[in-house]
Amino acid sequence: MLKFTAEHEWLQIDGDVATVGITAHAAEQLGDLVFVELPDEGAEFDKGADAATVESVKAASEVYCPLDGEIVEVNQAIADDPSLVNSDPQGKGWFFKLKLKNAADADALLDESAYQELIA
């Protein structure tokens, strides 16, 4: 199940674990990324908390935790090569995997058509 937030994060949900990244729209708005700071594995975040930071030649921005949960894996590849987020934001450019406290909370997030309306 693919979901989106109004803050331009995407979530690919598989059971109670969500793979989280920023949308292609967000990556395009940021421009070429030069730095990514990822959260620590095992860290717990509430929905809306700053979970990661991205810096581009244009600006720095936070990546928010889309739902309550615990970080169970981070994508070290994007810390080593931030351009992966620009080239494949909804694939190899994922940020972290989040074990959801309550997977049903994802129902309140945007589906793809609602997200497309938001950015239109």
PDB file of C-alpha atoms in Angstrom:
ATOM      1  CA  MET A   1       0.000   0.000   0.000  1.00  0.00           C
ATOM      2  CA  LEU A   2       1.409   3.370  -1.064  1.00  0.00           C
ATOM      3  CA  LYS A   3       0.491   6.462   0.976  1.00  0.00           C
ATOM      4  CA  PHE A   4       1.591  10.093   1.017  1.00  0.00           C
ATOM      5  CA  THR A   5       1.708  12.995   3.461  1.00  0.00           C
ATOM      6  CA  ALA A   6       0.976  16.667   2.831  1.00  0.00           C
ATOM      7  CA  GLU A   7       4.632  17.243   3.809  1.00  0.00           C
ATOM      8  CA  HIS A   8       5.753  15.255   0.718  1.00  0.00           C
ATOM      9  CA  GLU A   9       6.803  11.965   2.284  1.00  0.00           C
ATOM     10  CA  TRP A  10       5.776   8.665   0.716  1.00  0.00           C
ATOM     11  CA  LEU A  11       5.250   5.384   2.573  1.00  0.00           C
ATOM     12  CA  GLN A  12       5.254   1.891   1.118  1.00  0.00           C
ATOM     13  CA  ILE A  13       3.478  -0.124   3.791  1.00  0.00           C
ATOM     14  CA  ASP A  14       4.025  -3.844   4.186  1.00  0.00           C
ATOM     15  CA  GLY A  15       2.261  -5.206   7.278  1.00  0.00           C
ATOM     16  CA  ASP A  16       3.389  -3.059  10.210  1.00  0.00           C
ATOM     17  CA  VAL A  17       6.570  -1.723   8.552  1.00  0.00           C
ATOM     18  CA  ALA A  18       6.623   1.341   6.305  1.00  0.00           C
ATOM     19  CA  THR A  19       9.480   2.249   3.991  1.00  0.00           C
ATOM     20  CA  VAL A  20       9.625   6.061   3.998  1.00  0.00           C
ATOM     21  CA  GLY A  21      11.127   8.565   1.590  1.00  0.00           C
ATOM     22  CA  ILE A  22      10.455  11.927   0.011  1.00  0.00           C
ATOM     23  CA  THR A  23       8.378  12.258  -3.130  1.00  0.00           C
ATOM     24  CA  ALA A  24       9.715  13.048  -6.582  1.00  0.00           C
ATOM     25  CA  HIS A  25       7.971  16.426  -6.261  1.00  0.00           C
ATOM     26  CA  ALA A  26       9.879  17.198  -3.046  1.00  0.00           C
ATOM     27  CA  ALA A  27      13.198  16.070  -4.552  1.00  0.00           C
ATOM     28  CA  GLU A  28      12.575  18.278  -7.573  1.00  0.00           C
ATOM     29  CA  GLN A  29      11.722  21.285  -5.393  1.00  0.00           C
ATOM     30  CA  LEU A  30      14.853  20.814  -3.292  1.00  0.00           C
ATOM     31  CA  GLY A  31      17.210  20.471  -6.233  1.00  0.00           C
ATOM     32  CA  ASP A  32      20.455  18.520  -6.131  1.00  0.00           C
ATOM     33  CA  LEU A  33      20.943  17.029  -2.674  1.00  0.00           C
ATOM     34  CA  VAL A  34      24.419  17.292  -1.174  1.00  0.00           C
ATOM     35  CA  PHE A  35      23.836  15.906   2.343  1.00  0.00           C
ATOM     36  CA  VAL A  36      21.438  13.517   4.090  1.00  0.00           C
ATOM     37  CA  GLU A  37      21.332  12.944   7.850  1.00  0.00           C
ATOM     38  CA  LEU A  38      19.436   9.810   8.823  1.00  0.00           C
ATOM     39  CA  PRO A  39      17.907   8.885  12.184  1.00  0.00           C
ATOM     40  CA  ASP A  40      19.449   6.224  14.406  1.00  0.00           C
ATOM     41  CA  GLU A  41      18.102   2.691  14.191  1.00  0.00           C
ATOM     42  CA  GLY A  42      16.048   1.997  17.296  1.00  0.00           C
ATOM     43  CA  ALA A  43      14.983   5.648  17.653  1.00  0.00           C
ATOM     44  CA  GLU A  44      11.286   6.206  18.281  1.00  0.00           C
ATOM     45  CA  PHE A  45       9.400   9.106  16.765  1.00  0.00           C
ATOM     46  CA  ASP A  46       5.939  10.553  17.044  1.00  0.00           C
ATOM     47  CA  LYS A  47       4.026  11.528  13.930  1.00  0.00           C
ATOM     48  CA  GLY A  48       5.273  14.874  12.656  1.00  0.00           C
ATOM     49  CA  ALA A  49       8.627  14.788  14.465  1.00  0.00           C
ATOM     50  CA  ASP A  50      11.810  15.671  12.575  1.00  0.00           C
ATOM     51  CA  ALA A  51      13.292  12.299  11.639  1.00  0.00           C
ATOM     52  CA  ALA A  52      15.904  13.165   8.999  1.00  0.00           C
ATOM     53  CA  THR A  53      17.517  16.192   7.385  1.00  0.00           C
ATOM     54  CA  VAL A  54      18.319  16.858   3.749  1.00  0.00           C
ATOM     55  CA  GLU A  55      20.454  19.653   2.375  1.00  0.00           C
ATOM     56  CA  SER A  56      20.600  20.783  -1.212  1.00  0.00           C
ATOM     57  CA  VAL A  57      22.385  23.568  -2.983  1.00  0.00           C
ATOM     58  CA  LYS A  58      19.143  25.558  -2.476  1.00  0.00           C
ATOM     59  CA  ALA A  59      18.102  24.834   1.107  1.00  0.00           C
ATOM     60  CA  ALA A  60      17.995  22.512   4.097  1.00  0.00           C
ATOM     61  CA  SER A  61      14.779  20.709   4.945  1.00  0.00           C
ATOM     62  CA  GLU A  62      13.457  18.256   7.477  1.00  0.00           C
ATOM     63  CA  VAL A  63      11.960  14.873   6.652  1.00  0.00           C
ATOM     64  CA  TYR A  64       9.128  14.274   9.078  1.00  0.00           C
ATOM     65  CA  CYS A  65       8.101  10.987  10.598  1.00  0.00           C
ATOM     66  CA  PRO A  66       4.758  10.280   8.911  1.00  0.00           C
ATOM     67  CA  LEU A  67       3.355   8.064  11.692  1.00  0.00           C
ATOM     68  CA  ASP A  68       4.284   6.990  15.223  1.00  0.00           C
ATOM     69  CA  GLY A  69       6.900   4.252  15.232  1.00  0.00           C
ATOM     70  CA  GLU A  70      10.431   2.975  15.641  1.00  0.00           C
ATOM     71  CA  ILE A  71      13.232   3.166  13.074  1.00  0.00           C
ATOM     72  CA  VAL A  72      14.210  -0.413  12.220  1.00  0.00           C
ATOM     73  CA  GLU A  73      16.497   0.261   9.238  1.00  0.00           C
ATOM     74  CA  VAL A  74      18.117   3.236   7.508  1.00  0.00           C
ATOM     75  CA  ASN A  75      19.354   3.553   3.939  1.00  0.00           C
ATOM     76  CA  GLN A  76      23.069   4.250   4.367  1.00  0.00           C
ATOM     77  CA  ALA A  77      23.421   4.411   0.583  1.00  0.00           C
ATOM     78  CA  ILE A  78      21.734   7.841   0.465  1.00  0.00           C
ATOM     79  CA  ALA A  79      23.984   9.201   3.220  1.00  0.00           C
ATOM     80  CA  ASP A  80      26.964   8.053   1.154  1.00  0.00           C
ATOM     81  CA  ASP A  81      25.467   9.314  -2.136  1.00  0.00           C
ATOM     82  CA  PRO A  82      22.614  11.838  -1.657  1.00  0.00           C
ATOM     83  CA  SER A  83      22.099  12.049  -5.426  1.00  0.00           C
ATOM     84  CA  LEU A  84      20.240   8.705  -5.202  1.00  0.00           C
ATOM     85  CA  VAL A  85      17.330  10.646  -3.706  1.00  0.00           C
ATOM     86  CA  ASN A  86      17.230  12.890  -6.781  1.00  0.00           C
ATOM     87  CA  SER A  87      17.644  10.089  -9.319  1.00  0.00           C
ATOM     88  CA  ASP A  88      15.277   7.533  -7.726  1.00  0.00           C
ATOM     89  CA  PRO A  89      13.290   9.195  -4.899  1.00  0.00           C
ATOM     90  CA  GLN A  90      10.615   6.512  -4.674  1.00  0.00           C
ATOM     91  CA  GLY A  91      12.984   3.595  -5.175  1.00  0.00           C
ATOM     92  CA  LYS A  92      16.658   3.390  -4.196  1.00  0.00           C
ATOM     93  CA  GLY A  93      16.358   6.838  -2.562  1.00  0.00           C
ATOM     94  CA  TRP A  94      14.264   5.666   0.415  1.00  0.00           C
ATOM     95  CA  PHE A  95      15.267   7.058   3.824  1.00  0.00           C
ATOM     96  CA  PHE A  96      14.217   4.650   6.567  1.00  0.00           C
ATOM     97  CA  LYS A  97      11.969   1.789   7.546  1.00  0.00           C
ATOM     98  CA  LEU A  98       9.539   2.485  10.351  1.00  0.00           C
ATOM     99  CA  LYS A  99       7.868  -0.178  12.498  1.00  0.00           C
ATOM    100  CA  LEU A 100       4.447   1.353  12.979  1.00  0.00           C
ATOM    101  CA  LYS A 101       2.901   1.578  16.437  1.00  0.00           C
ATOM    102  CA  ASN A 102      -0.516   1.370  14.810  1.00  0.00           C
ATOM    103  CA  ALA A 103      -0.628   0.390  11.137  1.00  0.00           C
ATOM    104  CA  ALA A 104      -4.292   1.467  10.906  1.00  0.00           C
ATOM    105  CA  ASP A 105      -3.152   5.095  11.319  1.00  0.00           C
ATOM    106  CA  ALA A 106      -1.957   4.927   7.693  1.00  0.00           C
ATOM    107  CA  ASP A 107      -5.598   4.970   6.586  1.00  0.00           C
ATOM    108  CA  ALA A 108      -5.697   8.694   7.386  1.00  0.00           C
ATOM    109  CA  LEU A 109      -2.857   9.503   4.956  1.00  0.00           C
ATOM    110  CA  LEU A 110      -3.288  10.575   1.335  1.00  0.00           C
ATOM    111  CA  ASP A 111      -3.581   8.086  -1.503  1.00  0.00           C
ATOM    112  CA  GLU A 112      -1.756   8.796  -4.760  1.00  0.00           C
ATOM    113  CA  SER A 113      -4.637  10.642  -6.451  1.00  0.00           C
ATOM    114  CA  ALA A 114      -5.174  12.889  -3.411  1.00  0.00           C
ATOM    115  CA  TYR A 115      -1.448  13.658  -3.320  1.00  0.00           C
ATOM    116  CA  GLN A 116      -1.410  14.487  -7.035  1.00  0.00           C
ATOM    117  CA  GLU A 117      -4.308  16.919  -6.424  1.00  0.00           C
ATOM    118  CA  LEU A 118      -2.343  18.514  -3.583  1.00  0.00           C
ATOM    119  CA  ILE A 119       0.694  19.262  -5.754  1.00  0.00           C
ATOM    120  CA  ALA A 120      -1.237  20.222  -8.914  1.00  0.00           C
TER     121      ALA A 120
END
